[in-house]
PDB file of C-alpha atoms in Angstrom:
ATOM      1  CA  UNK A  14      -9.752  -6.394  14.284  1.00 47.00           C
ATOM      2  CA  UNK A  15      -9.466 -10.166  13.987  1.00 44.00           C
ATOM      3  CA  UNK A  16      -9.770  -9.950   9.968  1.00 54.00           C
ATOM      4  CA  UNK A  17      -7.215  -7.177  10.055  1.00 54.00           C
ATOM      5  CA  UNK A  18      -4.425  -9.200  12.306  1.00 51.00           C
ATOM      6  CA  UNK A  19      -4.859 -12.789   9.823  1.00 45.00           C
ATOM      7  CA  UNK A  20      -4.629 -10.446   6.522  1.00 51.00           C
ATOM      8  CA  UNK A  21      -1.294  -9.020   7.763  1.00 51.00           C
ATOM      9  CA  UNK A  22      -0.265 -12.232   8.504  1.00 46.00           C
ATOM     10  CA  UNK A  23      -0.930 -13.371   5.074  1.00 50.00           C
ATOM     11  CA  UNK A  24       0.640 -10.841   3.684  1.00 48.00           C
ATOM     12  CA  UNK A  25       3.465 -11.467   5.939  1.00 50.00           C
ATOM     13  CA  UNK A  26       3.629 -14.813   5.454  1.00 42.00           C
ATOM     14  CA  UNK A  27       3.664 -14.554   1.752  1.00 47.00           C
ATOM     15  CA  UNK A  28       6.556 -11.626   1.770  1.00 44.00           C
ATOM     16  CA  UNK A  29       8.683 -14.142   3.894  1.00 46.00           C
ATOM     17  CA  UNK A  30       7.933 -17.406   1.338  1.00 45.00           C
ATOM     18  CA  UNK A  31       8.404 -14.939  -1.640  1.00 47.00           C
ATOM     19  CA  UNK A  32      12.015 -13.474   0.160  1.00 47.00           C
ATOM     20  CA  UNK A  33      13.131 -16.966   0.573  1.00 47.00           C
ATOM     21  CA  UNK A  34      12.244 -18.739  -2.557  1.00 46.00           C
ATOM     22  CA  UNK A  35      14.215 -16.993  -5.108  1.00 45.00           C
ATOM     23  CA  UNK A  36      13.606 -19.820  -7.580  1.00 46.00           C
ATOM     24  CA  UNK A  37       9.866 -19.592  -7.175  1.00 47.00           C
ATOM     25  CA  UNK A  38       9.324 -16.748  -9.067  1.00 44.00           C
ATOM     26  CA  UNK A  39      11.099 -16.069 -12.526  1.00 48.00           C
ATOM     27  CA  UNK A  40      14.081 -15.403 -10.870  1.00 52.00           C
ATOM     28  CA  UNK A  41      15.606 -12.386  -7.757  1.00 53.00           C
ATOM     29  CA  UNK A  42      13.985  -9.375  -9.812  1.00 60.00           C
ATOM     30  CA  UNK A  43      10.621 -10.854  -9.968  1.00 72.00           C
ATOM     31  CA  UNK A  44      10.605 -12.139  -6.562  1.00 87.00           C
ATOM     32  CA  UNK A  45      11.582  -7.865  -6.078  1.00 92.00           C
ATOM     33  CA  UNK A  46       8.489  -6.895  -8.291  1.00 92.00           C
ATOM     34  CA  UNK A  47       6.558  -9.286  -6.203  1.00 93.00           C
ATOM     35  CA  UNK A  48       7.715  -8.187  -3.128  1.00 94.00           C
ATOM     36  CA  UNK A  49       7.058  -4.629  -3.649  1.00 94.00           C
ATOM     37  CA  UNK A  50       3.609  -5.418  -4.705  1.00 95.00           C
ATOM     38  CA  UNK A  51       2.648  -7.384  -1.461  1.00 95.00           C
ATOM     39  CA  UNK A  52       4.115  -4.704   0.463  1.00 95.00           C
ATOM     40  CA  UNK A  53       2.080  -1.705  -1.449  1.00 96.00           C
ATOM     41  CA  UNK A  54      -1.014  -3.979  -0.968  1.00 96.00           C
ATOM     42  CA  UNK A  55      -0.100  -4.382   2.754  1.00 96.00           C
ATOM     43  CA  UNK A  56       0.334  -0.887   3.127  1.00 97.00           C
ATOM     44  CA  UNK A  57      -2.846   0.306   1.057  1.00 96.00           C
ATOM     45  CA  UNK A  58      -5.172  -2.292   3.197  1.00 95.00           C
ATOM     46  CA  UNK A  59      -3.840  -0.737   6.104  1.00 96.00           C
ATOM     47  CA  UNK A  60      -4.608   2.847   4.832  1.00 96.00           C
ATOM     48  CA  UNK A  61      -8.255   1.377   4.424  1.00 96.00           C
ATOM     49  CA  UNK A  62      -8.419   0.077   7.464  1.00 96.00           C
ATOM     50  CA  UNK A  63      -7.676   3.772   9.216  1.00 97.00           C
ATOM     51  CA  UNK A  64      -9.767   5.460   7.172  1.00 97.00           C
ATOM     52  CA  UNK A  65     -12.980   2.920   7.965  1.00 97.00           C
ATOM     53  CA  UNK A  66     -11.988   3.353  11.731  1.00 97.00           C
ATOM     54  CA  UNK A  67     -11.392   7.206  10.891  1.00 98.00           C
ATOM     55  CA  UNK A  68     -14.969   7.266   9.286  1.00 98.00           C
ATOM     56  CA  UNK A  69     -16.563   4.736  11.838  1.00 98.00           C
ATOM     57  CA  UNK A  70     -15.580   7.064  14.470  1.00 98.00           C
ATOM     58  CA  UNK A  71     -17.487  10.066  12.717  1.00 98.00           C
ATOM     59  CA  UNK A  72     -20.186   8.329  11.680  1.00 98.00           C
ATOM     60  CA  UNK A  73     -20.233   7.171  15.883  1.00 98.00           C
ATOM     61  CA  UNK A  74     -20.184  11.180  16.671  1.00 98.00           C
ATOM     62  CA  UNK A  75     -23.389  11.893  14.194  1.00 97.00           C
ATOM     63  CA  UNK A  76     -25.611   9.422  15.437  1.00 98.00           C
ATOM     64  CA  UNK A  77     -24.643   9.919  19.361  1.00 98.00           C
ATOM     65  CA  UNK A  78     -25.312  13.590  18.649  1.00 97.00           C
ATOM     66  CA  UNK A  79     -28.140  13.233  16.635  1.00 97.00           C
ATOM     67  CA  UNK A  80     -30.095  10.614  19.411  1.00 97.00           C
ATOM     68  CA  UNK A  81     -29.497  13.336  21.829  1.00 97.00           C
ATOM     69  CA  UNK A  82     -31.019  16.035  19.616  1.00 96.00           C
ATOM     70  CA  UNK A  83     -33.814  13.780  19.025  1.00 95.00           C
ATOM     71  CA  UNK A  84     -34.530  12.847  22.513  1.00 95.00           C
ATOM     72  CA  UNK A  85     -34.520  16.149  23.527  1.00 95.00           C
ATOM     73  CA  UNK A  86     -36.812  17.215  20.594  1.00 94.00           C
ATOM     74  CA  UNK A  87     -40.686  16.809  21.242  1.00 94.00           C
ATOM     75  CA  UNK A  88     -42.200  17.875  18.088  1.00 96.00           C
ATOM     76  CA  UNK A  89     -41.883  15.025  15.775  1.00 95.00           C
ATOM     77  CA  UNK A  90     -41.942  17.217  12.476  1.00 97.00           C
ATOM     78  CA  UNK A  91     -38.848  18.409  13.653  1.00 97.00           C
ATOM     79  CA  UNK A  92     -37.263  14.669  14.828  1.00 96.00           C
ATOM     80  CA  UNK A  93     -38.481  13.630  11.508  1.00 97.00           C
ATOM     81  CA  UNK A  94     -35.981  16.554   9.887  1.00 97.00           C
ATOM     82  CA  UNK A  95     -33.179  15.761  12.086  1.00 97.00           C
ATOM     83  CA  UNK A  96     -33.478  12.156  11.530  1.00 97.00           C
ATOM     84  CA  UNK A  97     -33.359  13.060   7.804  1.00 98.00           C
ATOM     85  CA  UNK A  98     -30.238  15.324   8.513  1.00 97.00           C
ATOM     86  CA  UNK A  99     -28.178  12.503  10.058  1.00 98.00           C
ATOM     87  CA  UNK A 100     -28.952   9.760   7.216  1.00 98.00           C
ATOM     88  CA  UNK A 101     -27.660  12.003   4.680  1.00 98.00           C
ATOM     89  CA  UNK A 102     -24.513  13.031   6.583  1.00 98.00           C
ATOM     90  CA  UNK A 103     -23.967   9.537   6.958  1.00 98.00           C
ATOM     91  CA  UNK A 104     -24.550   7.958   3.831  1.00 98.00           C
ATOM     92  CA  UNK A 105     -22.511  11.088   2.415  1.00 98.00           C
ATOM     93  CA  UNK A 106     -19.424   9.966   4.632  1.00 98.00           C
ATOM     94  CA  UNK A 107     -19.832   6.338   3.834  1.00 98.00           C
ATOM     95  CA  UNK A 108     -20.291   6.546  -0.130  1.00 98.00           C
ATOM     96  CA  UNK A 109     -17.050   9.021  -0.010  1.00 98.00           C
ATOM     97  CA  UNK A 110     -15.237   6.464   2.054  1.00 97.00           C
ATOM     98  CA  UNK A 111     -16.589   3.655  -0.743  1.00 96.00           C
ATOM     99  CA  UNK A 112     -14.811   6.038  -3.347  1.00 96.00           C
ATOM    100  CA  UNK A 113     -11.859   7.010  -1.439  1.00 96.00           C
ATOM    101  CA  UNK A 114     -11.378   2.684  -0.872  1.00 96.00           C
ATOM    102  CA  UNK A 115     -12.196   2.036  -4.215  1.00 94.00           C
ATOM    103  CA  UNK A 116     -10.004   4.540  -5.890  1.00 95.00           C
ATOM    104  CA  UNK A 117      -7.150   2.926  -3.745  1.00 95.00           C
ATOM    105  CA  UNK A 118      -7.781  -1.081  -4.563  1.00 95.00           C
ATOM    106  CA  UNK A 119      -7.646  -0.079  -7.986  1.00 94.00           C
ATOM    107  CA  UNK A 120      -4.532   1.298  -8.359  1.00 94.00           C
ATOM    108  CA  UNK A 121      -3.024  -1.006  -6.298  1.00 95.00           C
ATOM    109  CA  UNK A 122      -4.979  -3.610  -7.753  1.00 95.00           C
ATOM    110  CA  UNK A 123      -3.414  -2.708 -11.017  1.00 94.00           C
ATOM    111  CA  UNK A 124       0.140  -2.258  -9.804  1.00 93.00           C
ATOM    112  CA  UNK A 125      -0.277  -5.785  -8.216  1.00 94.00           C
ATOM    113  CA  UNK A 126      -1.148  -7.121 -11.677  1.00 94.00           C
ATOM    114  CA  UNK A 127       2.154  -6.061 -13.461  1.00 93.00           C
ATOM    115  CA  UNK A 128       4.118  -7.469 -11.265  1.00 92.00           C
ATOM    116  CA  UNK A 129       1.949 -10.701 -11.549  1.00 92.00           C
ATOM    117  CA  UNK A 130       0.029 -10.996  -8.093  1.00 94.00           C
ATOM    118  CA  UNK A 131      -3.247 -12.437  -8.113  1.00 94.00           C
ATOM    119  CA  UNK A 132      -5.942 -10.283  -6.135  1.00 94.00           C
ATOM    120  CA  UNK A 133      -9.199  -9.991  -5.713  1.00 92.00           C
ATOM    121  CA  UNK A 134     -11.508  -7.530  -3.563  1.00 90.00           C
ATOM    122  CA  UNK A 135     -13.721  -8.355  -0.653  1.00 89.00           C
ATOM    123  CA  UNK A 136     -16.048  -6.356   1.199  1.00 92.00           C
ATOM    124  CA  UNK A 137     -15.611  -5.993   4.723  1.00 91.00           C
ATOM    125  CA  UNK A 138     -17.897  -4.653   7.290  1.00 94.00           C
ATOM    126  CA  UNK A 139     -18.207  -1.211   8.992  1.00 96.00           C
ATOM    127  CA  UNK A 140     -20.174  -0.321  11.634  1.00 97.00           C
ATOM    128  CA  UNK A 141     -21.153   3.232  10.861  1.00 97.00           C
ATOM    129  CA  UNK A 142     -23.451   4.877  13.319  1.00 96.00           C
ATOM    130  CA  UNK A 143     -26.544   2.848  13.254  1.00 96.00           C
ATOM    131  CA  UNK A 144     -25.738   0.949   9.813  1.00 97.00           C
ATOM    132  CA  UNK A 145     -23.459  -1.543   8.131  1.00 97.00           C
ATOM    133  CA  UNK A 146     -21.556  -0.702   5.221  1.00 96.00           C
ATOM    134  CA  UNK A 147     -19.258  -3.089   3.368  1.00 95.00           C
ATOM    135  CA  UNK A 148     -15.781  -1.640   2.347  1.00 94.00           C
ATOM    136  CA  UNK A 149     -13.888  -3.045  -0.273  1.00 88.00           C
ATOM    137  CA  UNK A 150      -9.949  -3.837   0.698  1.00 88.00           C
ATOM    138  CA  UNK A 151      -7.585  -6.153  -1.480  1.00 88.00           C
ATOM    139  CA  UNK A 152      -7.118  -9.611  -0.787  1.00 90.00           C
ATOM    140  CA  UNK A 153      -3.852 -11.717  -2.228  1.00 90.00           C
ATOM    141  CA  UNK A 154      -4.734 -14.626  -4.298  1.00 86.00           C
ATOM    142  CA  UNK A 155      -1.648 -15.872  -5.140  1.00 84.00           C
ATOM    143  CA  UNK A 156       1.201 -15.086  -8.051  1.00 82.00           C
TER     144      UNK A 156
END
């Protein structure tokens, strides 16, 4: 939650420098341009950041639900299969979250880079179930 509260104030930060600078930029239509972009990469991290704690959440529910299965089960052919089970339902919900995340850095990514922001991506950490995943939001280098 910490990384999440200092990125939107970054981005804040930078919309308020940007909005009060109009000579920093190539002028008030740029600034616009650059404006919008810090906004729609704002607004994208923060769709990430729901759908990781969406998807954390999930991941939470499988693994509590699989332990009690697997308590209850004595036979250890059939822990073995559940334990199998709940690896691939995870790993299923965490490599469609990777392509969900990635499919939204890059296009905002790109719309970023028209308007001349500097990004990169960095992978932050999600706690799914009884694994860490790294999840790849946008961070603002500069413009």
């Amino acid at each position: 939650m910490f990384k999440k509260g200092v990125m939107a104030f970054g981005v804040s930060l930078a919309l308020i420098l940007s909005a009060g600078a109009p000579g920093f930029a190539a002028g008030a239509e740029t600034n616009q341009e650059v404006e919008k972009a810090l906004s729609g990469i704002e607004k994208t991290n923060n769709k990430i950041d729901f759908e990781i704690e969406k998807n954390e959440s999930k991941a939470d529910r499988f693994y509590a639900h699989y332990k009690n299965k697997s308590t209850l089960e004595k036979n250890s052919a059939k822990q073995e299969r559940l334990q199998v089970k709940y690896q691939q339902k995870r790993d299923k919900l965490i490599a469609d979250l990777r392509v969900k995340a990635e499919k939204m850095t890059v296009k905002e990514i790109s719309k970023a880079s028209k308007a001349g922001v500097e990004t990169e991506i960095y992978l932050t950490p999600g706690q799914f179930g009884d694994v860490e995943a790294l999840i790849d939001p946008i961070r603002v280098i500069g413009w």
